[in-house]
Tab-separated table of C-alpha atoms in Angstrom:
chain	number	residue	atom	x	y	z
A	1	MET	CA	-150.038	-50.457	66.312
A	2	LEU	CA	-153.459	-49.695	67.819
A	3	PHE	CA	-154.632	-51.063	71.203
A	4	GLY	CA	-151.699	-53.479	71.116
A	5	ILE	CA	-152.693	-54.859	67.686
A	6	GLU	CA	-150.428	-54.559	64.669
A	7	TRP	CA	-152.247	-53.511	61.524
A	8	ASP	CA	-151.160	-54.147	57.962
A	9	THR	CA	-152.948	-51.275	56.289
A	10	SER	CA	-152.519	-52.505	52.738
A	11	SER	CA	-153.817	-56.006	53.467
A	12	THR	CA	-156.703	-54.583	55.520
A	13	TRP	CA	-157.811	-52.366	52.658
A	14	ALA	CA	-157.441	-55.244	50.223
A	15	PHE	CA	-159.565	-57.461	52.482
A	16	ALA	CA	-162.206	-54.738	52.882
A	17	THR	CA	-162.326	-54.192	49.126
A	18	SER	CA	-162.689	-57.916	48.459
A	19	ILE	CA	-165.645	-58.380	50.830
A	20	LEU	CA	-167.454	-55.154	49.936
A	21	PRO	CA	-169.450	-56.664	47.008
A	22	ILE	CA	-170.660	-59.481	49.275
A	23	LEU	CA	-171.702	-57.018	51.964
A	24	LEU	CA	-173.536	-54.928	49.370
A	25	ILE	CA	-175.587	-57.994	48.443
A	26	GLY	CA	-176.484	-58.325	52.119
A	27	MET	CA	-177.268	-54.596	52.198
A	28	TRP	CA	-179.733	-55.046	49.333
A	29	VAL	CA	-181.487	-57.825	51.269
A	30	THR	CA	-181.570	-55.526	54.310
A	31	ILE	CA	-183.150	-52.719	52.299
A	32	GLN	CA	-185.717	-55.065	50.774
A	33	ALA	CA	-186.704	-56.477	54.166
A	34	ALA	CA	-187.010	-52.981	55.652
A	35	VAL	CA	-189.111	-51.678	52.746
A	36	VAL	CA	-191.460	-54.684	52.668
A	37	GLY	CA	-191.808	-54.670	56.463
A	38	PHE	CA	-192.486	-50.922	56.479
A	39	PHE	CA	-195.104	-51.277	53.746
A	40	ILE	CA	-196.877	-53.983	55.748
A	41	ALA	CA	-196.699	-51.790	58.853
A	42	LEU	CA	-198.197	-48.826	56.980
A	43	VAL	CA	-201.110	-50.814	55.547
A	44	LEU	CA	-201.900	-52.850	58.663
A	45	GLY	CA	-201.420	-49.826	60.905
A	46	LEU	CA	-204.088	-47.951	58.971
A	47	VAL	CA	-206.406	-50.958	59.225
A	48	TRP	CA	-205.867	-51.222	62.999
A	49	ALA	CA	-206.441	-47.473	63.409
A	50	ALA	CA	-209.696	-47.614	61.467
A	51	LEU	CA	-210.921	-50.644	63.408
A	52	LYS	CA	-210.022	-49.126	66.774
A	53	ALA	CA	-211.927	-45.969	65.845
A	54	ALA	CA	-215.069	-47.957	65.027
A	55	PRO	CA	-218.050	-47.025	67.247
A	56	LEU	CA	-218.978	-50.685	67.764
A	57	LYS	CA	-217.075	-52.252	70.653
A	58	ILE	CA	-217.274	-55.681	69.012
A	59	ILE	CA	-215.031	-54.265	66.262
A	60	SER	CA	-212.782	-51.909	68.207
A	61	TRP	CA	-211.935	-54.125	71.189
A	62	PRO	CA	-210.447	-57.058	69.217
A	63	ALA	CA	-208.290	-54.567	67.287
A	64	ILE	CA	-207.118	-53.003	70.546
A	65	VAL	CA	-206.261	-56.426	71.997
A	66	VAL	CA	-204.319	-57.474	68.895
A	67	THR	CA	-202.287	-54.277	68.692
A	68	GLU	CA	-201.481	-54.386	72.402
A	69	PHE	CA	-200.312	-57.978	72.018
A	70	LEU	CA	-198.113	-57.098	69.036
A	71	ARG	CA	-196.650	-54.062	70.796
A	72	ASP	CA	-196.033	-55.709	74.164
A	73	THR	CA	-194.373	-58.932	73.012
A	74	PRO	CA	-190.771	-59.112	71.740
A	75	LEU	CA	-190.170	-59.105	68.010
A	76	LEU	CA	-187.929	-62.151	68.377
A	77	ILE	CA	-190.761	-64.232	69.868
A	78	GLN	CA	-193.101	-63.205	67.064
A	79	LEU	CA	-190.407	-64.093	64.547
A	80	PHE	CA	-189.881	-67.545	66.061
A	81	PHE	CA	-193.636	-68.113	66.191
A	82	LEU	CA	-194.087	-67.331	62.501
A	83	TYR	CA	-191.072	-69.383	61.440
A	84	TYR	CA	-191.350	-72.442	63.698
A	85	VAL	CA	-194.993	-72.651	64.849
A	86	LEU	CA	-196.971	-71.798	61.717
A	87	PRO	CA	-195.505	-74.766	59.754
A	88	GLU	CA	-197.150	-77.070	62.319
A	89	PHE	CA	-200.478	-75.772	60.995
A	90	GLY	CA	-199.454	-76.219	57.377
A	91	ILE	CA	-198.451	-72.579	56.811
A	92	VAL	CA	-194.880	-72.448	55.525
A	93	LEU	CA	-193.419	-69.106	54.472
A	94	PRO	CA	-189.973	-68.371	53.018
A	95	ALA	CA	-187.488	-67.050	55.562
A	96	PHE	CA	-187.373	-63.599	53.969
A	97	MET	CA	-191.160	-63.211	53.897
A	98	THR	CA	-191.401	-64.510	57.458
A	99	GLY	CA	-188.959	-61.865	58.624
A	100	ALA	CA	-190.591	-59.035	56.695
A	101	LEU	CA	-194.022	-60.091	57.972
A	102	ALA	CA	-192.786	-60.174	61.565
A	103	LEU	CA	-191.351	-56.670	61.204
A	104	GLY	CA	-194.562	-55.413	59.629
A	105	LEU	CA	-196.808	-56.967	62.266
A	106	GLN	CA	-194.764	-55.627	65.161
A	107	TYR	CA	-194.519	-52.098	63.824
A	108	SER	CA	-198.134	-51.980	62.633
A	109	ALA	CA	-199.089	-51.682	66.299
A	110	TYR	CA	-196.951	-48.543	66.559
A	111	THR	CA	-198.002	-47.019	63.239
A	112	SER	CA	-201.655	-47.499	64.190
A	113	GLU	CA	-201.124	-45.106	67.102
A	114	VAL	CA	-199.408	-42.631	64.793
A	115	TYR	CA	-202.364	-42.787	62.417
A	116	ARG	CA	-204.761	-42.342	65.335
A	117	ALA	CA	-202.934	-39.256	66.581
A	118	GLY	CA	-202.854	-37.752	63.095
A	119	ILE	CA	-206.535	-38.423	62.480
A	120	GLU	CA	-207.575	-37.015	65.859
A	121	ALA	CA	-205.545	-33.862	65.157
A	122	VAL	CA	-207.793	-33.007	62.197
A	123	ALA	CA	-210.300	-30.368	63.211
A	124	ARG	CA	-213.809	-31.562	64.088
A	125	GLY	CA	-215.130	-28.978	61.691
A	126	GLN	CA	-213.801	-31.044	58.808
A	127	HIS	CA	-216.031	-33.954	59.824
A	128	GLU	CA	-219.015	-31.649	60.190
A	129	ALA	CA	-218.383	-30.047	56.808
A	130	ALA	CA	-218.217	-33.488	55.180
A	131	ARG	CA	-221.541	-34.458	56.753
A	132	ALA	CA	-223.055	-31.195	55.554
A	133	LEU	CA	-221.963	-32.121	52.028
A	134	ASN	CA	-223.620	-35.529	52.493
A	135	LEU	CA	-220.362	-37.409	51.983
A	136	SER	CA	-220.235	-41.032	53.071
A	137	GLY	CA	-218.046	-42.060	55.983
A	138	THR	CA	-215.611	-43.846	53.683
A	139	ARG	CA	-215.328	-40.898	51.305
A	140	THR	CA	-214.906	-38.495	54.211
A	141	PHE	CA	-212.065	-40.596	55.609
A	142	THR	CA	-210.219	-41.163	52.321
A	143	HIS	CA	-210.724	-37.737	50.706
A	144	ILE	CA	-210.982	-35.317	53.640
A	145	ILE	CA	-209.475	-36.688	56.852
A	146	LEU	CA	-206.590	-38.880	55.691
A	147	PRO	CA	-205.023	-36.310	53.292
A	148	GLN	CA	-204.896	-33.819	56.156
A	149	ALA	CA	-203.559	-36.359	58.645
A	150	VAL	CA	-200.707	-37.678	56.485
A	151	PRO	CA	-198.481	-34.546	56.535
A	152	ARG	CA	-198.632	-34.564	60.327
A	153	ILE	CA	-197.436	-38.152	60.699
A	154	VAL	CA	-194.559	-38.238	58.185
A	155	PRO	CA	-191.786	-37.525	60.756
A	156	ALA	CA	-193.035	-40.222	63.142
A	157	MET	CA	-193.419	-42.741	60.320
A	158	GLY	CA	-189.900	-41.910	59.181
A	159	ASN	CA	-188.576	-42.712	62.647
A	160	TYR	CA	-190.229	-46.126	62.470
A	161	LEU	CA	-188.709	-46.748	59.043
A	162	VAL	CA	-185.262	-46.194	60.521
A	163	SER	CA	-186.139	-48.409	63.491
A	164	ILE	CA	-187.298	-51.212	61.203
A	165	MET	CA	-184.070	-50.946	59.244
A	166	LYS	CA	-182.057	-51.326	62.440
A	167	ASP	CA	-184.147	-54.335	63.515
A	168	VAL	CA	-183.533	-56.249	60.270
A	169	PRO	CA	-180.406	-58.003	61.733
A	170	LEU	CA	-182.774	-59.987	63.972
A	171	LEU	CA	-183.893	-61.838	60.840
A	172	SER	CA	-180.561	-63.666	60.830
A	173	VAL	CA	-182.003	-66.056	63.437
A	174	VAL	CA	-184.296	-67.456	60.724
A	175	THR	CA	-181.443	-67.745	58.189
A	176	VAL	CA	-182.105	-64.515	56.275
A	177	LEU	CA	-178.793	-63.439	54.741
A	178	GLU	CA	-179.068	-59.778	55.599
A	179	MET	CA	-175.967	-57.621	55.952
A	180	LEU	CA	-174.967	-58.416	59.540
A	181	ASN	CA	-175.427	-62.138	59.011
A	182	VAL	CA	-173.202	-61.950	55.918
A	183	ALA	CA	-170.550	-60.114	57.959
A	184	ARG	CA	-170.702	-62.776	60.670
A	185	ILE	CA	-170.245	-65.555	58.123
A	186	ILE	CA	-167.250	-63.722	56.641
A	187	GLY	CA	-165.779	-63.385	60.118
A	188	ASP	CA	-166.342	-67.087	60.827
A	189	ARG	CA	-164.509	-68.081	57.657
A	190	THR	CA	-161.629	-65.591	57.792
A	191	PHE	CA	-161.260	-65.201	61.598
A	192	ASN	CA	-161.360	-61.468	60.961
A	193	TYR	CA	-164.445	-59.895	62.511
A	194	ILE	CA	-163.410	-56.301	63.049
A	195	VAL	CA	-163.250	-55.355	59.369
A	196	PRO	CA	-166.620	-56.760	58.177
A	197	LEU	CA	-168.453	-55.683	61.339
A	198	SER	CA	-166.951	-52.183	61.154
A	199	MET	CA	-167.967	-51.957	57.514
A	200	VAL	CA	-171.515	-53.035	58.349
A	201	GLY	CA	-171.695	-50.394	61.076
A	202	GLY	CA	-170.542	-47.731	58.626
A	203	ILE	CA	-172.992	-48.854	55.949
A	204	TYR	CA	-175.846	-48.824	58.463
A	205	LEU	CA	-174.894	-45.303	59.517
A	206	ILE	CA	-174.970	-44.142	55.893
A	207	MET	CA	-178.307	-45.883	55.252
A	208	THR	CA	-180.001	-44.390	58.309
A	209	LEU	CA	-178.666	-40.909	57.548
A	210	ILE	CA	-179.969	-41.137	53.978
A	211	ALA	CA	-183.355	-42.427	55.159
A	212	SER	CA	-183.641	-39.687	57.792
A	213	GLY	CA	-182.667	-37.028	55.261
A	214	ALA	CA	-185.227	-38.332	52.763
A	215	VAL	CA	-187.956	-38.224	55.417
A	216	ARG	CA	-187.053	-34.639	56.352
A	217	LEU	CA	-187.080	-33.653	52.671
A	218	LEU	CA	-190.491	-35.263	52.184
A	219	ASP	CA	-191.806	-33.546	55.298
A	220	ASP	CA	-190.627	-30.174	53.975
A	221	LYS	CA	-192.165	-30.780	50.544
A	222	LEU	CA	-195.613	-31.830	51.762
A	223	PRO	CA	-198.134	-28.962	51.809
A	224	LYS	CA	-199.144	-27.915	55.293
A	225	ARG	CA	-200.786	-24.560	54.692
A	226	GLY	CA	-204.467	-24.468	55.264
A	227	ILE	CA	-204.422	-27.489	57.581
A	228	PRO	CA	-206.026	-26.500	60.880
A	229	LEU	CA	-203.897	-27.233	63.924
A	230	LYS	CA	-206.826	-27.640	66.275
């Protein structure tokens, strides 16, 4: 007996074993949503960072306004807007893509600041050397600045990957069958919530630990020698 509840260990383990394959399907959806959302955040974040760094205010200001809007409004509102409002304008997206897009849009505002900090940390001398070699602005950015900025931003980007993964359960409000939503449905049908929810918590812990370890390993493997700190 635990907390006044009698437990049948054998039946509990049998129940956990029976629902594990279903939860793993939900876990795969969770991983897919996190990866797609993170990819969108990486690409859009770089676009926002480049636009905000533009010398022309007519280019930089709209990018600043958009990223501030994305960062300062709740993810749930953005998710509802994409899922319920866009169809009124003839834009209908599948629930999974809507959720992944919402995650990517929200976190692109954060990754843009990470990119900005990494780019600004590259020594000014690198820009001057590129100009002395008569390199174009695009070539300077892609071949000189960005390769030096990336090793600096890996830990921060890894933190956002973990955060996106933990925000995936919000997609259940638009019918995405991610892991927590699957656990809730199992609980609704069996009147046993503690086992599936506990299993989901454990699986999430394992996933985040693996993701964090992978990010640390990548950070250790990336070359940092020769990159000026100032």
